[in-house]
C-alpha positions as a printed Julia matrix, in Angstrom:
567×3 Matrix{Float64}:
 -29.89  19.89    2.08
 -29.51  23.66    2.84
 -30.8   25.23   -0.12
 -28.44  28.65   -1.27
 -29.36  31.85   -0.24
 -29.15  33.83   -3.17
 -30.02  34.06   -5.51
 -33.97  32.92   -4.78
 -35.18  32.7    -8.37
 -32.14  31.54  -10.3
 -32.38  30.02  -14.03
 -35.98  29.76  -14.02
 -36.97  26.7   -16.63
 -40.67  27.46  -17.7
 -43.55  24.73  -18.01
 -46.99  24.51  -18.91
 -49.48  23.16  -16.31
 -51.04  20.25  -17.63
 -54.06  20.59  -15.61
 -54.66  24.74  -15.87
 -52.95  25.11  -18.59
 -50.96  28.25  -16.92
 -47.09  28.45  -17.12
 -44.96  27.99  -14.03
 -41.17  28.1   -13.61
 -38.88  25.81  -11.94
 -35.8   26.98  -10.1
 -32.32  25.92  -10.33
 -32.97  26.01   -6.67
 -36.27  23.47   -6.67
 -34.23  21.37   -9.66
 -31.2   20.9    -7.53
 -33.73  19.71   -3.96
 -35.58  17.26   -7.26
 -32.57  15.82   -8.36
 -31.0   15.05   -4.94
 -34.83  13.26   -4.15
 -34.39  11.21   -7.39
 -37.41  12.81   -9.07
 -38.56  14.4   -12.36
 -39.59  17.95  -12.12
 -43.62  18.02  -11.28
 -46.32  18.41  -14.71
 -48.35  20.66  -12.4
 -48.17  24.46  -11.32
 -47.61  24.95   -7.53
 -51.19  26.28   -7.43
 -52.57  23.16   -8.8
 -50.13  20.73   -6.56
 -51.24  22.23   -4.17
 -55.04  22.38   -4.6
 -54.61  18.38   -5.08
 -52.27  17.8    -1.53
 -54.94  19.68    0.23
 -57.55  17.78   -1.23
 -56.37  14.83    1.03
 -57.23  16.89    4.18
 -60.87  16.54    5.64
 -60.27  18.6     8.82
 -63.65  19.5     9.57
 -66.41  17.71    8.42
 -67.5   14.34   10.64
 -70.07  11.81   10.24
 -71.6    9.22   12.41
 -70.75   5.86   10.93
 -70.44   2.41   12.63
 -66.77   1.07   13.54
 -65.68  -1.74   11.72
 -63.77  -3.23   14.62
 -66.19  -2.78   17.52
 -69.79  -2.33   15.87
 -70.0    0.96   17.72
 -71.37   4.51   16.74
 -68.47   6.5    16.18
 -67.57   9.94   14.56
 -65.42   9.86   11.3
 -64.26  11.88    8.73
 -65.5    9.32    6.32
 -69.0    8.92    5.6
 -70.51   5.62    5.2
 -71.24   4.86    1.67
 -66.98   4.47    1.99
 -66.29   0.37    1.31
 -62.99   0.59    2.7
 -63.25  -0.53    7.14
 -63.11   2.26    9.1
 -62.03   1.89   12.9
 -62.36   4.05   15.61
 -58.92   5.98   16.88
 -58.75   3.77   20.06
 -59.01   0.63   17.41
 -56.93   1.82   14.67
 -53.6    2.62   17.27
 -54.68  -0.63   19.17
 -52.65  -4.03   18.98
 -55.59  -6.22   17.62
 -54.31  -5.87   13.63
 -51.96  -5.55   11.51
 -51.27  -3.81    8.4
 -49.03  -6.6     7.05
 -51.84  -8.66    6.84
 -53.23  -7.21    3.61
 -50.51  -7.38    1.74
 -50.27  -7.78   -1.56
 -46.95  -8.97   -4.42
 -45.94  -6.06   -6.52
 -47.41  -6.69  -10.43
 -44.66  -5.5   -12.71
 -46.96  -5.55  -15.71
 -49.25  -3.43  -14.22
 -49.17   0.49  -13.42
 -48.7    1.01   -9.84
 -51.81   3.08   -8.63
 -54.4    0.81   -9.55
 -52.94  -1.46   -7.14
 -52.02   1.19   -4.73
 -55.69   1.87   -4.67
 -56.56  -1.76   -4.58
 -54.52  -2.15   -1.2
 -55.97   1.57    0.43
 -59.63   0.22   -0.57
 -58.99  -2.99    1.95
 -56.59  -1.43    4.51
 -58.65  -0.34    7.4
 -58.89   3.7     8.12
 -58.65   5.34   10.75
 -61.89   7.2    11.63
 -60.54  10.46   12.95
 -56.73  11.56   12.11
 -55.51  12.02   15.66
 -52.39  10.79   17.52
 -52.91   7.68   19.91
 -53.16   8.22   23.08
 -52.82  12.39   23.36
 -56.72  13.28   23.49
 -58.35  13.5    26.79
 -62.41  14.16   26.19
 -61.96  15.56   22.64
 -63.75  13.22   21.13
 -65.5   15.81   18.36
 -61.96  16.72   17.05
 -59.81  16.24   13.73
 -56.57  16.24   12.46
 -55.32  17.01   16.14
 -53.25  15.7    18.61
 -52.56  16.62   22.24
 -55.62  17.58   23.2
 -57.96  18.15   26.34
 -61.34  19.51   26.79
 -61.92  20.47   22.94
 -65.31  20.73   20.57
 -65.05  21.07   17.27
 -61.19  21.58   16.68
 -59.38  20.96   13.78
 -56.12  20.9    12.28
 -55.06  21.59   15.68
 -52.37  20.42   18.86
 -51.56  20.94   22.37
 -54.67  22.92   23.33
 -56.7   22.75   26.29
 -60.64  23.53   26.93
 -60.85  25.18   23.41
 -64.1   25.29   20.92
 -65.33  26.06   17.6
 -61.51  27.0    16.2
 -59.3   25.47   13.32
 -55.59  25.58   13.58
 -54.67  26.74   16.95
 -51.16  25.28   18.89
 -50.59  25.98   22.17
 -53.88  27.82   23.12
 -56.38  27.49   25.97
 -60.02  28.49   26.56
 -60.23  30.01   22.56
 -63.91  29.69   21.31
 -64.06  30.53   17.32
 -60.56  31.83   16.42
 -58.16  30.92   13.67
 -54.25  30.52   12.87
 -53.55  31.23   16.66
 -50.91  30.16   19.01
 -49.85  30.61   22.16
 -52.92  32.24   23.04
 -55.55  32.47   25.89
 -58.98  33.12   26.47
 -59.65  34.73   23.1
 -62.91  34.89   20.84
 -63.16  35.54   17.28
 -59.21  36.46   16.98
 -57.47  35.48   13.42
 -53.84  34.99   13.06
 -52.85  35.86   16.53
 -49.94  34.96   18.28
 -49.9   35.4    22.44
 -53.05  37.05   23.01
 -54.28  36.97   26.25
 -58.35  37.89   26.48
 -58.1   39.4    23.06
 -61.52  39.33   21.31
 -63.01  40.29   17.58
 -59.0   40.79   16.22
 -56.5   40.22   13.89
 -52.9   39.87   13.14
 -51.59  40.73   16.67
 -48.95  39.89   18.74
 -48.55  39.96   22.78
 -51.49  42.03   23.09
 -53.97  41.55   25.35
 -57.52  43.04   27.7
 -58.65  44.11   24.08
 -61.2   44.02   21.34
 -61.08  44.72   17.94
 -57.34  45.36   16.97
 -55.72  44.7    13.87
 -51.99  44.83   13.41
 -50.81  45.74   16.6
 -48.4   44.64   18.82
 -47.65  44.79   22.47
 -51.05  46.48   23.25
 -53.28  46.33   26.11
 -57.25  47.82   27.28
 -57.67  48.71   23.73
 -60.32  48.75   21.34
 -60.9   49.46   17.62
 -57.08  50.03   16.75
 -54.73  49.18   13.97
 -51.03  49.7    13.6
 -50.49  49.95   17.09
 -47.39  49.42   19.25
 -46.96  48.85   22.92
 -50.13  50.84   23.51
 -52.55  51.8    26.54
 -55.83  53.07   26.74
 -56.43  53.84   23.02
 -59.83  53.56   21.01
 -59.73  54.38   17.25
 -56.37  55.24   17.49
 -56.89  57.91   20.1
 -54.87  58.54   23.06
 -57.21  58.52   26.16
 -56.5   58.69   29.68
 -57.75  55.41   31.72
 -60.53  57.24   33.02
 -61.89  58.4    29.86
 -60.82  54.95   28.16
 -63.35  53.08   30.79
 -65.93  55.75   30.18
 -65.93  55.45   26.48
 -65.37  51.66   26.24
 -68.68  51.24   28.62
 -70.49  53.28   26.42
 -69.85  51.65   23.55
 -71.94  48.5    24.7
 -69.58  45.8    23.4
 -71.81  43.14   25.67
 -75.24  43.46   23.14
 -75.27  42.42   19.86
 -76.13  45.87   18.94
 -72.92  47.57   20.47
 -71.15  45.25   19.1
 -72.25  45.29   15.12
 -72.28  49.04   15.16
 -68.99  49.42   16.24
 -67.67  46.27   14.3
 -68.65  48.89   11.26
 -67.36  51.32   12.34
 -64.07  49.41   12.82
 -64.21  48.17    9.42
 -64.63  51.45    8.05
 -62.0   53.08    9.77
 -59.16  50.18    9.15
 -59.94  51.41    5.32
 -58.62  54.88    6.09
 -54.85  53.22    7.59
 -52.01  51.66    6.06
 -52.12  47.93    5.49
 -49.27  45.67    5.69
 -48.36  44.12    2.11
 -47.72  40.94    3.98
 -47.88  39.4     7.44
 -44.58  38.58    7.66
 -42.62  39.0    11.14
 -38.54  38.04   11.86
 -38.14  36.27    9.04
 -34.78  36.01    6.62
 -34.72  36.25    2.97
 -38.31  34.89    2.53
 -41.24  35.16    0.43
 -44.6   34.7     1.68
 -47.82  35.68    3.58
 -48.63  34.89    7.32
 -44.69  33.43    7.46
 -42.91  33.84   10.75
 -39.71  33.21   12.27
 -38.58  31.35    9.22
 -35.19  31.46    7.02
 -34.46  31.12    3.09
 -37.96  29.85    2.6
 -40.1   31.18   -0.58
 -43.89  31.14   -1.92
 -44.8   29.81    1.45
 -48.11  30.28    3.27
 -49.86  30.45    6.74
 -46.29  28.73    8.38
 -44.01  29.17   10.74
 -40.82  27.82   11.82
 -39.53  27.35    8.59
 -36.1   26.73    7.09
 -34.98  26.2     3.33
 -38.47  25.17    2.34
 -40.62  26.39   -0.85
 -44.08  26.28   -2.0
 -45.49  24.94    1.5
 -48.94  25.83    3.11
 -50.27  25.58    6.6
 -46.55  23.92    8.1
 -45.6   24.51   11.49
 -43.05  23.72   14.39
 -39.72  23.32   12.94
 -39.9   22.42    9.14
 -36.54  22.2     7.24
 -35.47  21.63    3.87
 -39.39  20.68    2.47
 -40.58  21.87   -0.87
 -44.66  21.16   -1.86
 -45.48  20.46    1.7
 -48.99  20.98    3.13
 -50.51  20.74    6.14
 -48.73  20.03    9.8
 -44.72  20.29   10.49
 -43.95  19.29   13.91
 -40.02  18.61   13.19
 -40.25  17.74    9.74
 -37.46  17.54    7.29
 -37.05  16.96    3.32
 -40.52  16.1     2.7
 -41.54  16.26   -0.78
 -44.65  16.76   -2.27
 -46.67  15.43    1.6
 -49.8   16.45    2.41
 -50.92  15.83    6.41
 -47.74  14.08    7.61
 -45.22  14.98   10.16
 -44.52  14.81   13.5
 -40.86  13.93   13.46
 -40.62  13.02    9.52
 -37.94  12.58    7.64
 -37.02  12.18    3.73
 -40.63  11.57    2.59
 -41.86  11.95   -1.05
 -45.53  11.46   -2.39
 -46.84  10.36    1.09
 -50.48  11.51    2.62
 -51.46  11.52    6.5
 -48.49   9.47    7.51
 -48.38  10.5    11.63
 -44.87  10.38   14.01
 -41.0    8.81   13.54
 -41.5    8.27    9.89
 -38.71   8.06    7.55
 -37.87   7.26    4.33
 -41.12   6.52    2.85
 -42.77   7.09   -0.7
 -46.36   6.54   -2.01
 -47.49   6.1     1.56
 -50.41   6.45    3.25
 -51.87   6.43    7.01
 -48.51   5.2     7.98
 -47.21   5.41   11.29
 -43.49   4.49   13.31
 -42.25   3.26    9.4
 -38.74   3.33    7.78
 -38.05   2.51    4.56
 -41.48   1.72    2.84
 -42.83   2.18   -0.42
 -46.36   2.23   -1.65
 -48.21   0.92    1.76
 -51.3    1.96    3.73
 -51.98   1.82    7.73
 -48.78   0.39    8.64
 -47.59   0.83   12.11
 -43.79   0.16   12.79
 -42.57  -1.23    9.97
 -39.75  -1.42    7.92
 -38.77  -2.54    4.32
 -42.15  -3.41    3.0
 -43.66  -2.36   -0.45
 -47.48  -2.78   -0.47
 -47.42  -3.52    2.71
 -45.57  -6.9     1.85
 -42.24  -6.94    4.28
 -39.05  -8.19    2.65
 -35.36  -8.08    3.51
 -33.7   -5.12    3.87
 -31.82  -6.17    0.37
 -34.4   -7.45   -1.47
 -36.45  -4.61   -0.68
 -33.65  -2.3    -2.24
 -33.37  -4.37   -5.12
 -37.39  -3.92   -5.99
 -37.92  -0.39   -5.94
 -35.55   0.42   -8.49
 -37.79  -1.58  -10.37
 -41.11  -0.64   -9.28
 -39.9    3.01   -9.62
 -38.83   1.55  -13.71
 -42.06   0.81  -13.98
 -44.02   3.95  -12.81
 -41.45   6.25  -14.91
 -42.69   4.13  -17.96
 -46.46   4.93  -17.24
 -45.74   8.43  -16.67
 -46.39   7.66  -12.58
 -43.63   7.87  -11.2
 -42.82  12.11   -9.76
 -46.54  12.78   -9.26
 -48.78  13.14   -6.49
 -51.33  10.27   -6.15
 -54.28  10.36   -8.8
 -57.35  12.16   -7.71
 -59.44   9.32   -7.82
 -57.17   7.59   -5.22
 -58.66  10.24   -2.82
 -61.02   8.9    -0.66
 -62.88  12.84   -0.21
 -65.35  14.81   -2.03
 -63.65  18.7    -3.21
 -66.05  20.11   -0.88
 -64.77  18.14    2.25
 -61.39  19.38    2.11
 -59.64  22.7     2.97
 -58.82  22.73   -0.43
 -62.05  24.49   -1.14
 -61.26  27.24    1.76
 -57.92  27.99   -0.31
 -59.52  27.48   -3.97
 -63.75  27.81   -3.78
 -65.53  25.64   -6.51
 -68.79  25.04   -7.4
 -69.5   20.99   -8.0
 -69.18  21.78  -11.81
 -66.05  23.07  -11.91
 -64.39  20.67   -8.85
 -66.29  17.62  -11.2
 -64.56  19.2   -14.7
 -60.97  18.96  -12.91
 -61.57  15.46  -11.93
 -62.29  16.24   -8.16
 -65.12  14.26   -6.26
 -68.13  15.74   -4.6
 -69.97  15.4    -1.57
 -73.76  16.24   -1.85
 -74.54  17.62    2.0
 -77.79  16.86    3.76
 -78.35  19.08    6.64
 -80.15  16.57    9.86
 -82.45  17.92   12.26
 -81.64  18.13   16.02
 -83.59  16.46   18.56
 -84.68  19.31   20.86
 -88.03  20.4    22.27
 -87.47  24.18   20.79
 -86.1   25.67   18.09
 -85.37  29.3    18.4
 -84.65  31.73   15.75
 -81.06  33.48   16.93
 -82.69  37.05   16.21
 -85.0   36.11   18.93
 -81.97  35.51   21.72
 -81.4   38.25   24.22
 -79.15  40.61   23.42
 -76.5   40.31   26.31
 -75.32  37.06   27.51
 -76.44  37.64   31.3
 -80.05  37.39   30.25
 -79.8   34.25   28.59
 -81.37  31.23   30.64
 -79.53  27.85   31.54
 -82.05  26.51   29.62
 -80.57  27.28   26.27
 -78.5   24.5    26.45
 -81.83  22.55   25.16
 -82.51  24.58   22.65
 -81.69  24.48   18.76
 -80.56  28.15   17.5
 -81.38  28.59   13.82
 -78.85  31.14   12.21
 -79.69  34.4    11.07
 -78.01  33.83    7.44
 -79.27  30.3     6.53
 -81.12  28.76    8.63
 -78.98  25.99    9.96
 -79.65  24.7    13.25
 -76.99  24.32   15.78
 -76.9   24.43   19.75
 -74.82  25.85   22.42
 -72.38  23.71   24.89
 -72.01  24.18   28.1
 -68.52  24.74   28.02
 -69.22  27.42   25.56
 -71.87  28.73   27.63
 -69.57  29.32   30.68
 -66.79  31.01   28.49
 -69.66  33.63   26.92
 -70.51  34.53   30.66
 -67.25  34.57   32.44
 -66.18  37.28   29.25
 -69.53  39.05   29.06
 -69.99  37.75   24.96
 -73.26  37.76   23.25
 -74.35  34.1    22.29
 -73.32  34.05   18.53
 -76.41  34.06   15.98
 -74.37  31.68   13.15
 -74.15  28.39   12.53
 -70.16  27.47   13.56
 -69.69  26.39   10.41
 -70.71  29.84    9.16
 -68.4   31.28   11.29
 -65.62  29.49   10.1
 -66.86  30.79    7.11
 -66.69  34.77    7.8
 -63.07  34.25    9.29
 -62.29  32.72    6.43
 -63.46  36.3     4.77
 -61.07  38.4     6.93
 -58.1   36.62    5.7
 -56.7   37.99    1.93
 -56.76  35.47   -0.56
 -54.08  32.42   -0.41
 -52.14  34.18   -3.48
 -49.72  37.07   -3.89
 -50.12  39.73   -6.38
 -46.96  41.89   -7.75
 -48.9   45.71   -6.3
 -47.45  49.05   -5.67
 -46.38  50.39   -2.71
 -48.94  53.62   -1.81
 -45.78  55.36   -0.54
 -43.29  55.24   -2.22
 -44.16  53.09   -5.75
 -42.26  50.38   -4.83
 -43.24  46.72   -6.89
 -43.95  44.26   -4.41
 -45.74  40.68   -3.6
 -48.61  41.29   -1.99
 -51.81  39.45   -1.26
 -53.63  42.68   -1.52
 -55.33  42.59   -5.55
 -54.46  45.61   -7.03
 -57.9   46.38   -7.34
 -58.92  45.96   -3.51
 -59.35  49.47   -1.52
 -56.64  48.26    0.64
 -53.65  51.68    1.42
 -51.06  49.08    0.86
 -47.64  49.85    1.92
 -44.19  48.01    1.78
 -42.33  46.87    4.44
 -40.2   50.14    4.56
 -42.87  51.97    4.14
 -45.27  50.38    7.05
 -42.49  50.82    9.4
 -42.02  54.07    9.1
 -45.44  54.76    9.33
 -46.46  53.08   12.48
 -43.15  53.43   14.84
């Protein structure tokens, strides 16, 4: 379906959210993608469906559980007070079960998600949410496929010898970035596309042998510039020869700690003083949204790229088409509604949740992989016509879910995402509380779970406070690879690989003084908020989307306005 071009916000039909109680409009645009899906228009706001799909996405926290196929220690993004079996990758892809076997008939008297939850609570899980065979030593990875040499990697694929990051595709040797691609040998970058040794920056394209840029493109041996294009030998915006650049940058001690927090200030301080984009938005056609690239006809989306006739989707990637309420992945994925973690060539899916490769046609499913034509089933793996995870005949199965889909219209089911209780994860586990923080007493009052988090002690014969780590990386010893690090701002304990150790040195980096987590954490901070405000344009006056509050000291300018201002 090729949703029309203009206008973007026809005929708007207004609701009231049933679980925020804030109105929300649907589009003649969204009504017309609803009705050809054979679905009711959703009882939630798009902030709210989409706080619940991402709620189904543990990317980054891992536990040490037992496999329930092997008996061996393995790492899993369940914990183990779960009662469902949980199998290690290289048992859940492997030939020695099969999903059919927990089958269950379809109880018309019943409403279907108590026995949709009945089946997921006996299905086994997989342990990690990666694809088959594509990970070479990445064991400590999630929600990633095609992957070699990675540590602590999520919602990532196709990276090599790559630590500490969250959705990067297409990267190598990347230690703590974010919402990267095609990008190598970076540190601490955010929302970078082809850097190449590009450390401590943000929003950049092509640019590369610098530190600390934001907004610029094309750049190279800069440092502590914004709104820069195909630029040389610049520092705070200031045109230097190379001689004076190298004398200036070595001055500046960007190998110590030191150097490097004064002038991160500095940096911060300055940015303040220059014109901010009102969105990061780059060759895209008639489309709405924030960190959106090379996309067409696509509105309210988020952190995508690649994205054609979609609306309201978040963190999609890779060649997405025609998918409205879509979270999380893309890979060649087309008329999915209201998914969260599936793709990977998918097609026409509804209502589904970390369904992996070649699905199509599927509703209410779960964990399913390979699968046509399937309704309500859990872990299956090349199957076709089955409803809760029963198979049938390819006519018989078309003859029950009209009637199963009778049924969940008359308990008010049937158009909704599944019930929060069918979610296996506390609020806190998910990326749903990077996009919408809660404390436990507000995620509990909207019907979320929680995880309470107990912090373990590692095994090591020291513990060193990171204030107490040399200042450069060239006077740290090979023995700090035995040593626990307790961070600056909590206390947490964590250690240093030696992968990690050998990318510090070869780029002359100062061993970090946070927990990783905590470092996710601050990137997180650099990033606006997931929302867009309506804000003036500083310029010119201009009412636009932004996700700059109004109140934030941001110089905001529009598009027009930006470009003017910077070429």
């Amino acid at each position: 379906m090729g949703f029309p071009s203009e206008p973007m916000y026809a005929l708007p039909m207004s609701y009231t959210c049933r679980e925020c109680g804030q109105g929300y409009e649907v589009t003649d645009t969204e009504r017309a993608f609803q009705k050809e899906m054979g679905v009711p228009a959703p009882r939630s706001c798009p902030a709210c469906r989409l706080m619940r799909r991402m709620n189904e996405r543990n990317a980054r926290k891992l536990y040490w559980r037992t496999c329930d196929a092997t008996s061996k220690r393995i790492l899993s993004q369940y914990h183990s007070d779960h009662t469902f079996p949980v199998y290690s990758p290289e048992a859940w892809w492997g030939d020695t079960w099969d999903g059919l076997d927990y089958g269950q008939d379809i109880d018309f008297g019943k409403p279907f998600f108590p026995q949709f939850q009945a089946l997921k609570n006996r299905v086994p899980h997989q342990a990690r949410f990666v694809i088959g065979s594509t990970m070479e030593n990445s064991e400590y990875t999630n929600c990633a496929g095609f992957m070699k040499n990675c540590y602590l990697c999520f919602e990532a694929d196709y990276n090599e010898d790559c630590e500490y990051s969250n959705r990067i595709y297409h990267c190598k040797d990347m230690v703590d970035c974010s919402n990267c691609y095609e990008s190598e040998v970076c540190y601490e970058s955010v929302d970078c596309v082809a850097g190449n040794r590009l450390f401590y920056s943000q929003d950049c394209q092509n640019c590369s042998e610098s530190l600390f840029l934001k907004n610029c493109i094309g750049c190279s041996d800069c440092i502590g510039c914004i709104n820069q294009r195909q630029k040389k030998y610049m520092i705070l915006n200031e045109q230097l020869t190379k001689e004076e650049y190298e004398k200036r940058a070595s001055s500046l001690e960007l190998n110590t700690v030191e150097g490097r927090e004064a002038f991160r200030k500095q940096c911060t301080a300055f940015f303040l003083t220059q014109p901010q984009k009102a969105v990061q938005a780059e060759r895209n056609e008639n489309c709405v949204g924030d960190h959106l690239f090379d996309s067409k006809n696509s509105t309210d989306c988020l952190d995508c790229k690649d994205l054609e006739d979609c609306m309201h989707c978040a963190k999609v990637a890779m060649g997405v088409k025609a998918c409205v309420d879509y979270t999380s992945w893309g890979d060649k994925a087309e008329r999915l509604y209201q998914c969260a973690a599936c793709g990977n060539n998918a097609f026409n899916l509804m209502f589904c949740t970390t369904c992996t490769t070649n699905n199509s046609d599927l509703a209410y499913c779960d964990g399913c992989t390979g699968c046509g034509n399937c309704f309500g089933c859990v872990g299956l793996k090349k199957k076709q016509n089955c409803i809760l995870n029963r198979q049938y005949t390819k006519k018989h199965y078309e003859e029950l879910v009209p009637q199963l889909i009778h049924v969940m219209r008359k308990h008010g089911e049937y158009g909704e995402f599944f019930p929060k209780d069918v979610c296996p994860y506390g609020y806190n586990e998910t990326i749903a509380m990077e996009y919408f923080p809660l404390t436990k007493a507000e995620a509990v009052k909207r019907g979320y779970k929680w995880r309470d988090e107990r912090e373990e002690k590692p095994d090591v014969p020291k513990v060193i406070p990171a204030a107490q780590l040399p200042s450069a990386v060239t006077d740290v010893p090979d023995d700090v690879l035995n040593w626990a690090i307790t961070s600056e701002e909590t206390g947490r304990p964590f250690r240093i690989t030696k992968q990690e150790l050998l990318f510090y040195r070869a780029n002359d980096i100062p061993l970090p003084r946070f927990h990783p987590e905590e470092r996710h954490e601050q990137r997180l901070l650099l990033r606006p908020p997931r929302k867009l405000w309506e804000r003036n344009c500083a310029k010119c006056g201009k009412n636009i989307p932004s996700t700059y509050a109004p109140e934030r000291p941001e110089i905001m300018f529009c598009e027009e306005c930006y470009l003017a201002a910077v070429y």
